[in-house]
């Protein structure tokens, strides 16, 4: 093929045990869930690049990509991507734009889980009539979730509610 592609395979993660702190010993894993991932990146015109073994598939693919950049004579460091991060104001604008897209007629009619939240919001009585919780938007839309995490500098997936509420409050002030 003439396209870039990844092949990722599950492999056993080595478990490090030690008889003494100075002498590490690798033993085969025995517990369930001790699988790791190794990714091979195929690029036209270059040799295949194989990543190290990582506990997450994404980490293996990122390692292969970083090694591929080195193979092509380009360098990459995590600080390169940090310098391209958006400011909080830019993130708030991006969040507002994304929420506007979510509230568009096309999105409401095609996104079934979100559609159900909108139906429930319309059926609510009192002050909550028509309100969709910010946590629901963050839980149902990965882009909203990602922007909220950037605004909160919070990468814990089970803290979506806290990462969505503060940006939602800031948006309400705009």
PDB file of C-alpha atoms in Angstrom:
ATOM      1  CA  UNK A   1       0.000   0.000   0.000  1.00  0.00           C
ATOM      2  CA  UNK A   2       1.046   3.594  -0.543  1.00  0.00           C
ATOM      3  CA  UNK A   3      -0.353   4.921   2.691  1.00  0.00           C
ATOM      4  CA  UNK A   4       0.715   5.370   6.260  1.00  0.00           C
ATOM      5  CA  UNK A   5      -0.625   2.637   8.541  1.00  0.00           C
ATOM      6  CA  UNK A   6      -0.224   1.250  12.031  1.00  0.00           C
ATOM      7  CA  UNK A   7      -0.371  -2.387  13.022  1.00  0.00           C
ATOM      8  CA  UNK A   8      -0.750  -2.757  16.749  1.00  0.00           C
ATOM      9  CA  UNK A   9      -0.490  -6.062  18.539  1.00  0.00           C
ATOM     10  CA  UNK A  10      -1.150  -7.151  22.092  1.00  0.00           C
ATOM     11  CA  UNK A  11       1.915  -8.470  23.858  1.00  0.00           C
ATOM     12  CA  UNK A  12       2.628  -9.569  27.403  1.00  0.00           C
ATOM     13  CA  UNK A  13       3.969  -6.826  29.628  1.00  0.00           C
ATOM     14  CA  UNK A  14       7.076  -7.880  31.504  1.00  0.00           C
ATOM     15  CA  UNK A  15       6.676  -7.656  35.268  1.00  0.00           C
ATOM     16  CA  UNK A  16       9.752  -6.574  37.115  1.00  0.00           C
ATOM     17  CA  UNK A  17      10.511  -8.426  40.315  1.00  0.00           C
ATOM     18  CA  UNK A  18      13.671  -8.129  42.313  1.00  0.00           C
ATOM     19  CA  UNK A  19      15.590 -10.377  44.617  1.00  0.00           C
ATOM     20  CA  UNK A  20      17.555  -7.350  45.745  1.00  0.00           C
ATOM     21  CA  UNK A  21      17.313  -3.722  44.655  1.00  0.00           C
ATOM     22  CA  UNK A  22      20.593  -4.070  42.734  1.00  0.00           C
ATOM     23  CA  UNK A  23      19.512  -7.151  40.729  1.00  0.00           C
ATOM     24  CA  UNK A  24      16.255  -6.732  38.774  1.00  0.00           C
ATOM     25  CA  UNK A  25      14.683  -9.886  37.362  1.00  0.00           C
ATOM     26  CA  UNK A  26      12.093 -10.050  34.600  1.00  0.00           C
ATOM     27  CA  UNK A  27       9.443 -12.731  35.090  1.00  0.00           C
ATOM     28  CA  UNK A  28       6.481 -13.504  32.829  1.00  0.00           C
ATOM     29  CA  UNK A  29       3.214 -11.896  33.890  1.00  0.00           C
ATOM     30  CA  UNK A  30       0.688 -14.138  35.554  1.00  0.00           C
ATOM     31  CA  UNK A  31      -2.245 -11.858  36.221  1.00  0.00           C
ATOM     32  CA  UNK A  32      -5.064 -11.133  33.821  1.00  0.00           C
ATOM     33  CA  UNK A  33      -5.016  -7.683  32.310  1.00  0.00           C
ATOM     34  CA  UNK A  34      -1.233  -7.561  32.106  1.00  0.00           C
ATOM     35  CA  UNK A  35      -1.245  -7.123  28.348  1.00  0.00           C
ATOM     36  CA  UNK A  36       0.647  -4.376  26.643  1.00  0.00           C
ATOM     37  CA  UNK A  37       0.829  -3.068  23.110  1.00  0.00           C
ATOM     38  CA  UNK A  38       3.528  -2.823  20.483  1.00  0.00           C
ATOM     39  CA  UNK A  39       2.873  -0.820  17.360  1.00  0.00           C
ATOM     40  CA  UNK A  40       4.541  -1.000  13.959  1.00  0.00           C
ATOM     41  CA  UNK A  41       4.268   2.031  11.706  1.00  0.00           C
ATOM     42  CA  UNK A  42       4.561   1.468   7.959  1.00  0.00           C
ATOM     43  CA  UNK A  43       5.369   4.499   5.812  1.00  0.00           C
ATOM     44  CA  UNK A  44       5.912   4.598   2.048  1.00  0.00           C
ATOM     45  CA  UNK A  45       9.608   4.961   1.263  1.00  0.00           C
ATOM     46  CA  UNK A  46      10.814   4.154   4.795  1.00  0.00           C
ATOM     47  CA  UNK A  47      11.595   1.058   6.823  1.00  0.00           C
ATOM     48  CA  UNK A  48       8.888  -0.073   9.273  1.00  0.00           C
ATOM     49  CA  UNK A  49       9.243   1.467  12.741  1.00  0.00           C
ATOM     50  CA  UNK A  50       8.497  -0.649  15.826  1.00  0.00           C
ATOM     51  CA  UNK A  51       7.548   0.931  19.144  1.00  0.00           C
ATOM     52  CA  UNK A  52       8.454  -0.231  22.592  1.00  0.00           C
ATOM     53  CA  UNK A  53       5.913  -2.121  24.706  1.00  0.00           C
ATOM     54  CA  UNK A  54       3.383   0.099  26.477  1.00  0.00           C
ATOM     55  CA  UNK A  55       0.325  -0.499  28.644  1.00  0.00           C
ATOM     56  CA  UNK A  56      -1.838   1.675  26.349  1.00  0.00           C
ATOM     57  CA  UNK A  57      -2.287   1.325  22.600  1.00  0.00           C
ATOM     58  CA  UNK A  58      -2.112   5.093  22.065  1.00  0.00           C
ATOM     59  CA  UNK A  59       1.260   5.272  23.850  1.00  0.00           C
ATOM     60  CA  UNK A  60       2.677   2.548  21.596  1.00  0.00           C
ATOM     61  CA  UNK A  61       1.445   4.363  18.473  1.00  0.00           C
ATOM     62  CA  UNK A  62       2.878   7.663  19.713  1.00  0.00           C
ATOM     63  CA  UNK A  63       6.226   6.014  20.409  1.00  0.00           C
ATOM     64  CA  UNK A  64       6.290   4.564  16.884  1.00  0.00           C
ATOM     65  CA  UNK A  65       5.427   7.986  15.445  1.00  0.00           C
ATOM     66  CA  UNK A  66       8.217   9.670  17.429  1.00  0.00           C
ATOM     67  CA  UNK A  67      10.704   7.035  16.233  1.00  0.00           C
ATOM     68  CA  UNK A  68       9.475   7.525  12.655  1.00  0.00           C
ATOM     69  CA  UNK A  69      10.110  11.258  12.903  1.00  0.00           C
ATOM     70  CA  UNK A  70      13.643  10.537  14.066  1.00  0.00           C
ATOM     71  CA  UNK A  71      14.097   8.101  11.157  1.00  0.00           C
ATOM     72  CA  UNK A  72      13.052  10.888   8.766  1.00  0.00           C
ATOM     73  CA  UNK A  73      15.590  13.216  10.367  1.00  0.00           C
ATOM     74  CA  UNK A  74      13.086  15.322  12.265  1.00  0.00           C
ATOM     75  CA  UNK A  75      13.058  15.761  15.987  1.00  0.00           C
ATOM     76  CA  UNK A  76      10.075  15.850  18.270  1.00  0.00           C
ATOM     77  CA  UNK A  77       9.784  16.585  21.938  1.00  0.00           C
ATOM     78  CA  UNK A  78       6.644  16.865  24.064  1.00  0.00           C
ATOM     79  CA  UNK A  79       7.460  20.557  24.569  1.00  0.00           C
ATOM     80  CA  UNK A  80       6.798  21.081  20.822  1.00  0.00           C
ATOM     81  CA  UNK A  81       3.128  20.286  21.333  1.00  0.00           C
ATOM     82  CA  UNK A  82       2.943  22.288  24.567  1.00  0.00           C
ATOM     83  CA  UNK A  83       3.991  25.445  22.736  1.00  0.00           C
ATOM     84  CA  UNK A  84       1.039  25.007  20.364  1.00  0.00           C
ATOM     85  CA  UNK A  85      -1.546  24.733  23.148  1.00  0.00           C
ATOM     86  CA  UNK A  86      -4.357  27.248  23.148  1.00  0.00           C
ATOM     87  CA  UNK A  87      -4.773  29.955  25.732  1.00  0.00           C
ATOM     88  CA  UNK A  88      -7.705  29.691  28.175  1.00  0.00           C
ATOM     89  CA  UNK A  89      -9.562  32.360  26.173  1.00  0.00           C
ATOM     90  CA  UNK A  90      -9.046  30.401  22.938  1.00  0.00           C
ATOM     91  CA  UNK A  91     -10.247  27.239  24.681  1.00  0.00           C
ATOM     92  CA  UNK A  92     -13.377  29.023  25.909  1.00  0.00           C
ATOM     93  CA  UNK A  93     -14.104  30.234  22.356  1.00  0.00           C
ATOM     94  CA  UNK A  94     -13.514  26.702  21.013  1.00  0.00           C
ATOM     95  CA  UNK A  95     -15.845  25.317  23.700  1.00  0.00           C
ATOM     96  CA  UNK A  96     -18.548  27.839  22.834  1.00  0.00           C
ATOM     97  CA  UNK A  97     -18.215  26.971  19.118  1.00  0.00           C
ATOM     98  CA  UNK A  98     -18.402  23.245  19.849  1.00  0.00           C
ATOM     99  CA  UNK A  99     -21.479  23.644  22.046  1.00  0.00           C
ATOM    100  CA  UNK A 100     -23.086  25.742  19.321  1.00  0.00           C
ATOM    101  CA  UNK A 101     -22.470  22.858  16.908  1.00  0.00           C
ATOM    102  CA  UNK A 102     -23.980  20.391  19.397  1.00  0.00           C
ATOM    103  CA  UNK A 103     -27.119  22.516  19.640  1.00  0.00           C
ATOM    104  CA  UNK A 104     -27.498  22.707  15.853  1.00  0.00           C
ATOM    105  CA  UNK A 105     -30.490  20.946  14.341  1.00  0.00           C
ATOM    106  CA  UNK A 106     -28.301  18.501  12.414  1.00  0.00           C
ATOM    107  CA  UNK A 107     -26.414  17.435  15.531  1.00  0.00           C
ATOM    108  CA  UNK A 108     -29.529  17.095  17.667  1.00  0.00           C
ATOM    109  CA  UNK A 109     -31.248  14.882  15.096  1.00  0.00           C
ATOM    110  CA  UNK A 110     -28.233  12.612  14.452  1.00  0.00           C
ATOM    111  CA  UNK A 111     -26.721  12.238  17.945  1.00  0.00           C
ATOM    112  CA  UNK A 112     -29.148   9.865  19.665  1.00  0.00           C
ATOM    113  CA  UNK A 113     -27.779  10.031  23.241  1.00  0.00           C
ATOM    114  CA  UNK A 114     -27.683  13.828  23.099  1.00  0.00           C
ATOM    115  CA  UNK A 115     -31.157  13.867  21.549  1.00  0.00           C
ATOM    116  CA  UNK A 116     -32.458  11.915  24.557  1.00  0.00           C
ATOM    117  CA  UNK A 117     -30.920  14.454  26.959  1.00  0.00           C
ATOM    118  CA  UNK A 118     -32.616  17.261  25.038  1.00  0.00           C
ATOM    119  CA  UNK A 119     -35.969  15.443  25.222  1.00  0.00           C
ATOM    120  CA  UNK A 120     -35.556  15.015  28.980  1.00  0.00           C
ATOM    121  CA  UNK A 121     -34.601  18.698  29.348  1.00  0.00           C
ATOM    122  CA  UNK A 122     -37.762  19.800  27.560  1.00  0.00           C
ATOM    123  CA  UNK A 123     -39.918  17.574  29.806  1.00  0.00           C
ATOM    124  CA  UNK A 124     -38.423  19.004  33.020  1.00  0.00           C
ATOM    125  CA  UNK A 125     -40.607  21.285  35.109  1.00  0.00           C
ATOM    126  CA  UNK A 126     -39.688  24.527  36.831  1.00  0.00           C
ATOM    127  CA  UNK A 127     -36.333  26.272  36.674  1.00  0.00           C
ATOM    128  CA  UNK A 128     -34.607  23.302  35.014  1.00  0.00           C
ATOM    129  CA  UNK A 129     -36.936  23.279  31.964  1.00  0.00           C
ATOM    130  CA  UNK A 130     -34.833  23.187  28.811  1.00  0.00           C
ATOM    131  CA  UNK A 131     -31.458  22.888  30.550  1.00  0.00           C
ATOM    132  CA  UNK A 132     -28.991  20.171  29.522  1.00  0.00           C
ATOM    133  CA  UNK A 133     -26.317  19.593  32.182  1.00  0.00           C
ATOM    134  CA  UNK A 134     -22.775  20.571  31.179  1.00  0.00           C
ATOM    135  CA  UNK A 135     -21.663  17.186  32.485  1.00  0.00           C
ATOM    136  CA  UNK A 136     -23.910  15.457  29.935  1.00  0.00           C
ATOM    137  CA  UNK A 137     -22.354  17.445  27.091  1.00  0.00           C
ATOM    138  CA  UNK A 138     -18.844  16.630  28.321  1.00  0.00           C
ATOM    139  CA  UNK A 139     -19.679  12.944  28.783  1.00  0.00           C
ATOM    140  CA  UNK A 140     -21.292  12.591  25.356  1.00  0.00           C
ATOM    141  CA  UNK A 141     -18.883  14.636  23.248  1.00  0.00           C
ATOM    142  CA  UNK A 142     -15.155  13.913  23.318  1.00  0.00           C
ATOM    143  CA  UNK A 143     -14.219  17.348  21.951  1.00  0.00           C
ATOM    144  CA  UNK A 144     -16.146  19.137  24.709  1.00  0.00           C
ATOM    145  CA  UNK A 145     -14.602  16.788  27.263  1.00  0.00           C
ATOM    146  CA  UNK A 146     -11.101  17.416  25.912  1.00  0.00           C
ATOM    147  CA  UNK A 147     -11.485  21.201  25.930  1.00  0.00           C
ATOM    148  CA  UNK A 148     -12.897  21.103  29.479  1.00  0.00           C
ATOM    149  CA  UNK A 149      -9.916  19.063  30.616  1.00  0.00           C
ATOM    150  CA  UNK A 150      -7.542  21.589  29.033  1.00  0.00           C
ATOM    151  CA  UNK A 151      -9.302  24.404  30.835  1.00  0.00           C
ATOM    152  CA  UNK A 152      -9.117  22.567  34.142  1.00  0.00           C
ATOM    153  CA  UNK A 153      -5.716  20.924  33.490  1.00  0.00           C
ATOM    154  CA  UNK A 154      -7.453  17.769  34.682  1.00  0.00           C
ATOM    155  CA  UNK A 155      -6.834  14.451  32.985  1.00  0.00           C
ATOM    156  CA  UNK A 156      -8.889  12.183  35.231  1.00  0.00           C
ATOM    157  CA  UNK A 157     -11.735  10.741  33.113  1.00  0.00           C
ATOM    158  CA  UNK A 158     -13.950  10.107  36.146  1.00  0.00           C
ATOM    159  CA  UNK A 159     -13.814  13.807  37.061  1.00  0.00           C
ATOM    160  CA  UNK A 160     -15.675  14.939  33.949  1.00  0.00           C
ATOM    161  CA  UNK A 161     -18.304  16.666  36.048  1.00  0.00           C
ATOM    162  CA  UNK A 162     -15.818  18.988  37.741  1.00  0.00           C
ATOM    163  CA  UNK A 163     -13.938  19.632  34.512  1.00  0.00           C
ATOM    164  CA  UNK A 164     -17.155  20.586  32.707  1.00  0.00           C
ATOM    165  CA  UNK A 165     -18.816  22.755  35.342  1.00  0.00           C
ATOM    166  CA  UNK A 166     -16.196  25.504  35.701  1.00  0.00           C
ATOM    167  CA  UNK A 167     -15.909  26.101  31.928  1.00  0.00           C
ATOM    168  CA  UNK A 168     -19.698  26.082  31.675  1.00  0.00           C
ATOM    169  CA  UNK A 169     -19.849  28.801  34.337  1.00  0.00           C
ATOM    170  CA  UNK A 170     -17.223  30.834  32.454  1.00  0.00           C
ATOM    171  CA  UNK A 171     -19.220  30.462  29.227  1.00  0.00           C
ATOM    172  CA  UNK A 172     -22.373  31.692  30.963  1.00  0.00           C
ATOM    173  CA  UNK A 173     -20.504  34.879  31.859  1.00  0.00           C
ATOM    174  CA  UNK A 174     -19.661  35.600  28.182  1.00  0.00           C
TER     175      UNK A 174
END
